[in-house]
Coordinates of C-alpha atoms in Angstrom, one line a residue:
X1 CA -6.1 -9.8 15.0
X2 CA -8.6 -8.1 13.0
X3 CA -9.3 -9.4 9.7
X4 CA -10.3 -7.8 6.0
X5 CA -13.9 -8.6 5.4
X6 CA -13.0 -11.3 2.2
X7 CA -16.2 -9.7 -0.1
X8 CA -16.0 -6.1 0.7
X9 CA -13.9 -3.8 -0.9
X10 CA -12.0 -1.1 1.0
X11 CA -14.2 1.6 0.5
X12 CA -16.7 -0.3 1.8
X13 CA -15.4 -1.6 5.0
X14 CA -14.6 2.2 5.6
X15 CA -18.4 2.8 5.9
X16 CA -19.6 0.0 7.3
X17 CA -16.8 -1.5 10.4
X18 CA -17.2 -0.3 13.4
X19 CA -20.6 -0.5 14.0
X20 CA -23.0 -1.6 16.6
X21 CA -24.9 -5.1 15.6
X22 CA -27.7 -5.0 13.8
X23 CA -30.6 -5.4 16.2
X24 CA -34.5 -4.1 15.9
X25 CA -34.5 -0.4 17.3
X26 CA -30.5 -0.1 17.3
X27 CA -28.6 3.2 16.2
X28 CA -26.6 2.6 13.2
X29 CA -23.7 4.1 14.5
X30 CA -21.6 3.6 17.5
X31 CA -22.6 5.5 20.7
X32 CA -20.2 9.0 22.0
X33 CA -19.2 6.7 26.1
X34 CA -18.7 9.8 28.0
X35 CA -17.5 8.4 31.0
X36 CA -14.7 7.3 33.4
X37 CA -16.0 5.0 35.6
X38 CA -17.8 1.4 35.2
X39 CA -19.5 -0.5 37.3
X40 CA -17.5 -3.4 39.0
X41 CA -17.6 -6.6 37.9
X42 CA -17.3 -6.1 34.1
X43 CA -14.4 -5.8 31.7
X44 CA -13.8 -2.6 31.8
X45 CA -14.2 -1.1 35.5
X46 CA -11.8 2.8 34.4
X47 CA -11.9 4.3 31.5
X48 CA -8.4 5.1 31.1
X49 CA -7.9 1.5 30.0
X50 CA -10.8 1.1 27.7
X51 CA -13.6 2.8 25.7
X52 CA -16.3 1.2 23.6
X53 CA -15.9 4.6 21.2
X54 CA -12.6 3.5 21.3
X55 CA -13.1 -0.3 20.3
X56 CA -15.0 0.9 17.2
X57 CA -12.6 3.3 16.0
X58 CA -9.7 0.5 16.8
X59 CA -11.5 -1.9 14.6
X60 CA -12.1 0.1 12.0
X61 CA -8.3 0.9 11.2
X62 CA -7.0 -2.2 12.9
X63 CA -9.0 -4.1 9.5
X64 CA -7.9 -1.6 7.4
X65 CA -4.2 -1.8 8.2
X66 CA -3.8 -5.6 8.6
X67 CA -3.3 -5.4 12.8
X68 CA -4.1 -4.7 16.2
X69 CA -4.9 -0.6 16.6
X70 CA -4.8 1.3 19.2
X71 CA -6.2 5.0 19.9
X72 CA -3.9 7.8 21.5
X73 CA -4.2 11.3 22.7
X74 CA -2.6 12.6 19.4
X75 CA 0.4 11.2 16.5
X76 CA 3.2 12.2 19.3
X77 CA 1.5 10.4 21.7
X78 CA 1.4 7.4 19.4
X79 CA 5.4 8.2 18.5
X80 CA 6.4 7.9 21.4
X81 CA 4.6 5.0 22.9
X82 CA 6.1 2.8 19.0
X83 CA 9.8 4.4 20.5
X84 CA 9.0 2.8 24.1
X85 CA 9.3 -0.2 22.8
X86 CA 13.4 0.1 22.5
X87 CA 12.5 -0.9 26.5
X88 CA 11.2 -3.3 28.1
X89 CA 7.4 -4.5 28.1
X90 CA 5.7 -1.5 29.0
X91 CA 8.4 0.4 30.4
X92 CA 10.5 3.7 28.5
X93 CA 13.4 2.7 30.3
X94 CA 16.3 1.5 28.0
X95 CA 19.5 -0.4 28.7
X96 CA 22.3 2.7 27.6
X97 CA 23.3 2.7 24.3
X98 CA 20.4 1.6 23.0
X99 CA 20.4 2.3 19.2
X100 CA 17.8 3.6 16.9
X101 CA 17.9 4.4 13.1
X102 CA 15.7 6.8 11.6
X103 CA 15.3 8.9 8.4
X104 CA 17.6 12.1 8.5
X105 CA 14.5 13.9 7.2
X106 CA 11.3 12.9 9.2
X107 CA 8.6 15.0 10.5
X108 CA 9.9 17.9 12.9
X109 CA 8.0 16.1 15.9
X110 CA 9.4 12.6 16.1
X111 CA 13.2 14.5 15.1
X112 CA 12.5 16.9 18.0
X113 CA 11.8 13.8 20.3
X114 CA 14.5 11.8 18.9
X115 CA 16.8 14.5 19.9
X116 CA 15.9 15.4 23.4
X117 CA 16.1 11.2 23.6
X118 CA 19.5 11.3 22.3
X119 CA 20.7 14.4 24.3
X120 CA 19.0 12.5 27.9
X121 CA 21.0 9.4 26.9
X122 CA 18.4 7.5 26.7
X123 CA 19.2 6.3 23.0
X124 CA 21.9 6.5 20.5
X125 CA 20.0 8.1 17.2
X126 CA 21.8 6.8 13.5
X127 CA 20.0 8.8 11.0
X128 CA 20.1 7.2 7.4
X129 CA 19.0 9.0 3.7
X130 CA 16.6 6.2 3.1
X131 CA 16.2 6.2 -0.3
X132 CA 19.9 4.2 0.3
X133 CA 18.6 0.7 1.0
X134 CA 21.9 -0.6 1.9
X135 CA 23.1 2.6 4.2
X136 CA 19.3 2.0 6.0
X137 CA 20.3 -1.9 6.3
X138 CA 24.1 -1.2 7.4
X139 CA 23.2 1.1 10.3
X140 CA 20.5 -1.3 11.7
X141 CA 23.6 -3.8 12.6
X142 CA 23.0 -3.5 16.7
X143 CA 20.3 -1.3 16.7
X144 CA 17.2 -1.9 18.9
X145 CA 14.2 -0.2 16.2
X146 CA 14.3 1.3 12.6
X147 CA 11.3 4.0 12.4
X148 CA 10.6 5.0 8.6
X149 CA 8.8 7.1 6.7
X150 CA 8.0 6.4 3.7
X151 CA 7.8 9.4 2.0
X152 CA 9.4 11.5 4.1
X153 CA 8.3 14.7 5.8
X154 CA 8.7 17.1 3.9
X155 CA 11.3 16.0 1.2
X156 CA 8.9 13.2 0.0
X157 CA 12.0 10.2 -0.4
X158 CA 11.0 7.2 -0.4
X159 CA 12.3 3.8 1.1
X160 CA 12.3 0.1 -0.3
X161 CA 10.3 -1.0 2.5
X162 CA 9.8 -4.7 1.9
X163 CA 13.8 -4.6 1.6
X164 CA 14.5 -2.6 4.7
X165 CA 11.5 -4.5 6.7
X166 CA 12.9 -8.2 5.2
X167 CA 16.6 -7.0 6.8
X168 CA 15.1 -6.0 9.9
X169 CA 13.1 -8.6 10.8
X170 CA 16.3 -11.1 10.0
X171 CA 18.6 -9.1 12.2
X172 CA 15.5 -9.0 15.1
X173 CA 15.1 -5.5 15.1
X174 CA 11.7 -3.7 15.1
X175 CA 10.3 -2.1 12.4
X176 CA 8.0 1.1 12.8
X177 CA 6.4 3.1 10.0
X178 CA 4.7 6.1 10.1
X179 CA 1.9 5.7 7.2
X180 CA 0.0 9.2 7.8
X181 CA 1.1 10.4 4.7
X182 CA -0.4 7.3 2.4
X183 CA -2.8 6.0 4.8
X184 CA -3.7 2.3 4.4
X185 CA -6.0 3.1 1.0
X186 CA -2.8 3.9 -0.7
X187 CA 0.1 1.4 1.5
X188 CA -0.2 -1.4 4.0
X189 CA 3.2 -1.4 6.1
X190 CA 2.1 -4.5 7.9
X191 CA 1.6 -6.3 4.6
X192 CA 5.4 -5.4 3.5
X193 CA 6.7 -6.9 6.7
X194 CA 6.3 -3.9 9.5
X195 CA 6.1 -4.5 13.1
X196 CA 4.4 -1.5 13.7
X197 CA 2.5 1.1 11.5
X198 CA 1.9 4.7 13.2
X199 CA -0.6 7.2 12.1
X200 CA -1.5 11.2 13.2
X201 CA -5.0 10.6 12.4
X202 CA -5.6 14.3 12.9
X203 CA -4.6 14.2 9.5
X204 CA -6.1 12.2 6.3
X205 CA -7.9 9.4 8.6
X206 CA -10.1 11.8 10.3
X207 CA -9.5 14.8 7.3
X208 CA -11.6 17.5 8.5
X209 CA -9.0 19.9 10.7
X210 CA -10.8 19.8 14.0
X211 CA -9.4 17.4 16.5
X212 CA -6.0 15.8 17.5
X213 CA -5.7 11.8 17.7
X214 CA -3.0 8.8 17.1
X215 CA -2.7 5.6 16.4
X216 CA -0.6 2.7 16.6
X217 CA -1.3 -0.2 14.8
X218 CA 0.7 -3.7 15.9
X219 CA 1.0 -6.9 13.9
X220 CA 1.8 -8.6 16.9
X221 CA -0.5 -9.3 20.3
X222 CA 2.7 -9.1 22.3
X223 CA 3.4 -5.7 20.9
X224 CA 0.0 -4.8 21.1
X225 CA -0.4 -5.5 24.7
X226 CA 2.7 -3.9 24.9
X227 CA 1.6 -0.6 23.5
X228 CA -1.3 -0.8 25.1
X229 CA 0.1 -1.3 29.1
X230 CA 2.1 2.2 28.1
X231 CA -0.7 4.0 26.9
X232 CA -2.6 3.3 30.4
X233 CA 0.1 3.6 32.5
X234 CA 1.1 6.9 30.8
X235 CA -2.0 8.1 30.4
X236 CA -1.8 8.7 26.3
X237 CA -5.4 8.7 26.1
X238 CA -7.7 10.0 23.4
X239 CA -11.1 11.5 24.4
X240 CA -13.7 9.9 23.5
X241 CA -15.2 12.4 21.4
X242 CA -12.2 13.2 19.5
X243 CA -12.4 9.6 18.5
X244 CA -16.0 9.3 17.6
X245 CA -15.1 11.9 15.0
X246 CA -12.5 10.4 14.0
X247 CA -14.4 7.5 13.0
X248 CA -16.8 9.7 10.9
X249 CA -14.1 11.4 9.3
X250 CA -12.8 7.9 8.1
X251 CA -16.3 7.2 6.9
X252 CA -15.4 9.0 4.0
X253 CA -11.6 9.0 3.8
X254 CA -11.8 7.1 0.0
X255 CA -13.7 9.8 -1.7
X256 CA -11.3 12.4 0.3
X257 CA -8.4 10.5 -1.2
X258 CA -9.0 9.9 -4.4
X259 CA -10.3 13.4 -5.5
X260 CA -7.2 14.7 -3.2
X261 CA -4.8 12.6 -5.3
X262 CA -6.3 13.7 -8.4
X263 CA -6.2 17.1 -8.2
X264 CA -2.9 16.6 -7.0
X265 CA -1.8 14.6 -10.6
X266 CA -2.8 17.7 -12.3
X267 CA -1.2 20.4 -9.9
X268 CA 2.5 18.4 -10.0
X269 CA 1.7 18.2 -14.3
X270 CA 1.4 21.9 -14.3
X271 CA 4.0 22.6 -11.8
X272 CA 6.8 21.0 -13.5
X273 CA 6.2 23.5 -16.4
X274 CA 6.0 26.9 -14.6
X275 CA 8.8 29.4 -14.8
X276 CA 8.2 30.3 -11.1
X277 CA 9.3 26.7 -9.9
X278 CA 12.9 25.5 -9.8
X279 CA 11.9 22.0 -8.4
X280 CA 8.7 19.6 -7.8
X281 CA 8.9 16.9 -5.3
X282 CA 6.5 14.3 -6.1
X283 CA 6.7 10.4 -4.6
X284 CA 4.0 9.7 -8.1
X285 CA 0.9 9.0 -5.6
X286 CA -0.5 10.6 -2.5
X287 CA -1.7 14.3 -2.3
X288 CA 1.4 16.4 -0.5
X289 CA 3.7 18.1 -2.8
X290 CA 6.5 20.0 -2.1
X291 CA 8.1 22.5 -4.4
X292 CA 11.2 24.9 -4.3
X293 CA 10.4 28.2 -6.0
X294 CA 12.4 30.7 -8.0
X295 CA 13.9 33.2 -6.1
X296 CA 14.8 31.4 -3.1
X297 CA 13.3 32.2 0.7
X298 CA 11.5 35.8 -0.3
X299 CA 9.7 33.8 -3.3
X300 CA 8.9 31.4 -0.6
X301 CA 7.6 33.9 1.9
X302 CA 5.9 35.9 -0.9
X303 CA 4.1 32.4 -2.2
X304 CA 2.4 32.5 1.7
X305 CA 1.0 35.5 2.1
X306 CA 0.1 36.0 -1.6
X307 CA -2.5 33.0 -1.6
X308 CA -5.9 33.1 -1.3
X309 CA -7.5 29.8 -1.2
X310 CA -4.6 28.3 -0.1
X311 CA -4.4 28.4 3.4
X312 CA -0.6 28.8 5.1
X313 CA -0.8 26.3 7.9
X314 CA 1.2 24.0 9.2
X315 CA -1.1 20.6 8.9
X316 CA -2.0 18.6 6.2
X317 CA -4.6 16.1 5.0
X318 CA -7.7 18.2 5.5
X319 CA -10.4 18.9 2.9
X320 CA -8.8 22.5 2.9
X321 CA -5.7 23.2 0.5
X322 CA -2.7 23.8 2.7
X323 CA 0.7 25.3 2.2
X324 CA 3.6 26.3 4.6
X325 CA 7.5 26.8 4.4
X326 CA 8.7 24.2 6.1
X327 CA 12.0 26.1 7.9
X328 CA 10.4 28.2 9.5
X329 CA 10.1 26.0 12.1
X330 CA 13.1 25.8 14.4
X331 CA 13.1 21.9 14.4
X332 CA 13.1 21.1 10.7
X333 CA 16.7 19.8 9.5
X334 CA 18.8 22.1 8.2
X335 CA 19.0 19.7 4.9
X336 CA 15.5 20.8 3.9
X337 CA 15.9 23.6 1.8
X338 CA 15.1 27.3 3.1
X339 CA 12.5 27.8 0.3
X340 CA 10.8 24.2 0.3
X341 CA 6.8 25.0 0.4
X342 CA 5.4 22.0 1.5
X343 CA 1.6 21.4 -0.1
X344 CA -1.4 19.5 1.2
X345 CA -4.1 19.5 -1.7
X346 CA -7.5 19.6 -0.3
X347 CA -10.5 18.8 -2.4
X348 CA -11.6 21.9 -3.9
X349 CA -12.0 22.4 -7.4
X350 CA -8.6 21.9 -8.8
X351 CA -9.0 24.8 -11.2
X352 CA -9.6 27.0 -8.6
X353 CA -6.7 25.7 -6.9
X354 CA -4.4 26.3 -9.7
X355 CA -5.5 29.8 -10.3
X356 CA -5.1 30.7 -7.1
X357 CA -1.7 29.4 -7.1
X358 CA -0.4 30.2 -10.3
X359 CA -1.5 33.5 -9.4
X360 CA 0.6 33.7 -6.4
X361 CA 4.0 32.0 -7.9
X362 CA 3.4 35.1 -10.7
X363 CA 3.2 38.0 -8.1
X364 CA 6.1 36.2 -6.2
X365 CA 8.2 36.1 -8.9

C-alpha cells in the first residue's frame, strides 16, 4: 500500500509523486504510453490491464488518500465498479436481496444507478438522512455496503463518519465514500475507517473542466485486486491521456483549493446577509455552496441567466465559478428544493465574483 512521504508535506507530495526516477538525461515528468499492445514476456503484455500513465497517476492519489488507487474511465465508472463489490470477487452478480444503504440525497448519478439496480432486482436500496448517525447505523443491520457522502450532493449534510465507519466495520459491512467534494487535502476517508474512498476526478483532483476520469481508492489489497479484476474485465478504462492530465491538474490542486475555499468563506459571510437569500447551505469548509433564493423557482431561473461570470453548468470543482439549479434535472430527489442553486467557487477574484452575483440576486429579485 502506498505510503505518505514522513518529511513532506501534502502540498508537496502533490508536485513531486508520480514521477519518473531521477536519472542523467530523464524527463521530469511521467511519459503520455499511447499504446495497447506490449511485447510478450513482460508485466504488462494489453493495455487494458495496465498503463505506466496510469501507475503514476495511481500513486499519486493512492499516497495522498492513505490506499491502493485505481484509475477509471470517469466517477460512474468508478461508482459502479465500489457497488460491484455487493458480489462476489470480480463479478456484479449479487445473491437477491442484497441490501445497500445510501444517503437519500446523493449525487443524481449514483441515485440514478442505484435505482435502475433496485428496479432490475439486483439490490434492495435503504436510503438514510445521514446527518442521523443512529438511523445510518440501524439500517446497515443485514446490509451488504453503506456508500456515503459526506457532504452530500447538493444539500451539503454531513455524516459522523468515524461513527458510521466504526459500526460498519463491526457489523462486516463495507464502507464506501465518495470524497470528490473534500478531496483528500481537506478529508481522508480511509484514515476514519473507510473501505473504499471514490473520487470523479473530473472535478477538483484534475480542476480544469476538460476531461472525464474516476477513481477508486482501496484500503485493502483484496478489494483492490478486487476492483481492479472488474475494471479489466468490464472494460472501465481511462485513456491514457485523460490521465496524464489529470495528474498535472493535481500538480496544483492545493493552491486551487485553498484560494477556492477562501473566496468561498467570504461569499457564504455575505450571503447570509442579503435580502435576496432565504437560506445558505454551508458544511464550514470546502468551496460548493448551495443557496435557496427569495422568490422561489423564477428567482432561481432568473439567478441563471442573469450571471455573467458565473457560468450555469452542471459540474463543479473547476477553476471557473459554476452555478446551476439543481431540479432541473429529472434524477435529483424530489427533497431537494425546486429553487436550490448549487455553487462551485472557482478561483477568480472573489470581488468580482460577488459583484457579479450580487448583481444577479438584485435583478432577480
Amino acid at each position: 500500500m502506498p505510503q505518505m512521504p514522513s518529511d513532506l508535506s501534502v502540498d508537496s507530495q502533490l508536485v513531486t509523486l508520480g514521477r519518473p526516477p531521477r536519472e542523467p538525461g530523464a524527463p521530469v515528468g511521467p511519459a503520455v504510453e499511447l499504446t495497447s499492445t506490449y511485447l510478450a514476456d513482460g508485466e504488462l503484455s494489453y493495455a487494458r490491464s495496465g498503463n505506466p500513465t496510469w501507475s503514476a497517476f495511481e500513486e499519486t492519489l493512492g499516497c495522498l488518500e492513505g490506499g491502493r488507487a485505481l484509475a477509471f474511465a470517469s466517477g460512474m465508472a468508478a461508482i459502479a465498479a465500489s457497488l460491484s463489490l455487493t458480489g462476489h470477487g470480480g463479478s456484479a452478480s449479487r445473491p437477491p436481496g442484497t441490501v445497500v444503504v445510501a444517503p437519500q440525497h446523493a449525487y443524481n448519478g449514483t441515485g440514478g444507478l442505484l435505482a435502475q439496480l433496485e428496479s432490475d432486482g439486483a439490490l434492495q436500496v435503504r436510503r438514510v438522512d445521514v446527518t442521523r448517525t443512529s438511523e445510518v447505523v440501524q439500517a446497515m443491520d443485514g446490509a451488504a455496503l453503506v456508500y456515503l457522502e459526506s457532504p452530500t450532493n447538493p444539500m451539503l449534510e454531513v455524516a459522523d463518519l468515524p461513527a458510521v465507519f466504526e459500526q460498519a466495520r463491526a457489523r462486516g459491512v463495507l464502507s464506501v465514500c465518495d470524497n470528490t467534494f473534500s478531496t483528500p487535502l481537506l478529508q481522508r476517508p480511509i484514515e476514519l475507517g473507510a473501505d473504499v474512498v471514490v473520487h470523479s476526478v473530473t472535478k477538483y483532483l484534475s480542476g480544469h473542466s476538460d476531461l472525464l476520469l474516476g477513481a477508486t481508492i482501496a484500503a485493502s489489497d483484496d478489494l483492490h485486486e478486487r476492483l481492479t479484476t472488474y475494471r479489466t474485465l468490464h472494460g472501465a478504462i481511462p485513456g491514457p491521456m485523460e490521465t496524464w492530465l489529470a495528474l498535472r491538474g493535481m500538480r496544483t490542486l492545493h493552491l486551487r483549493l485553498q484560494r477556492a475555499c477562501a473566496s468561498a468563506a467570504v461569499l457564504v459571510d455575505r450571503l447570509q446577509q442579503h435580502p435576496a437569500i432565504e437560506r445558505v447551505r454551508y458544511p464550514g469548509r470546502g468551496a460548493i455552496i448551495a443557496i435557496e433564493p427569495v422568490g422561489g423557482i423564477a428567482s432561481a431561473k432568473a439567478l441563471e441567466h442573469a450571471v455573467r461570470l458565473w457560468l450555469p453548468a452542471t459540474s463543479l470543482g473547476g477553476v471557473e465559478s459554476m452555478l446551476e439549479r439543481r431540479r432541473r434535472h429529472p434524477l435529483e430527489p424530489k427533497s431537494v428544493p425546486e429553487h436550490l442553486v448549487r455553487l462551485s467557487v472557482g478561483i477568480e477574484d472573489v470581488e468580482d465574483l460577488w459583484r457579479d452575483l450580487d448583481t444577479a440576486l438584485r435583478a432577480g429579485s
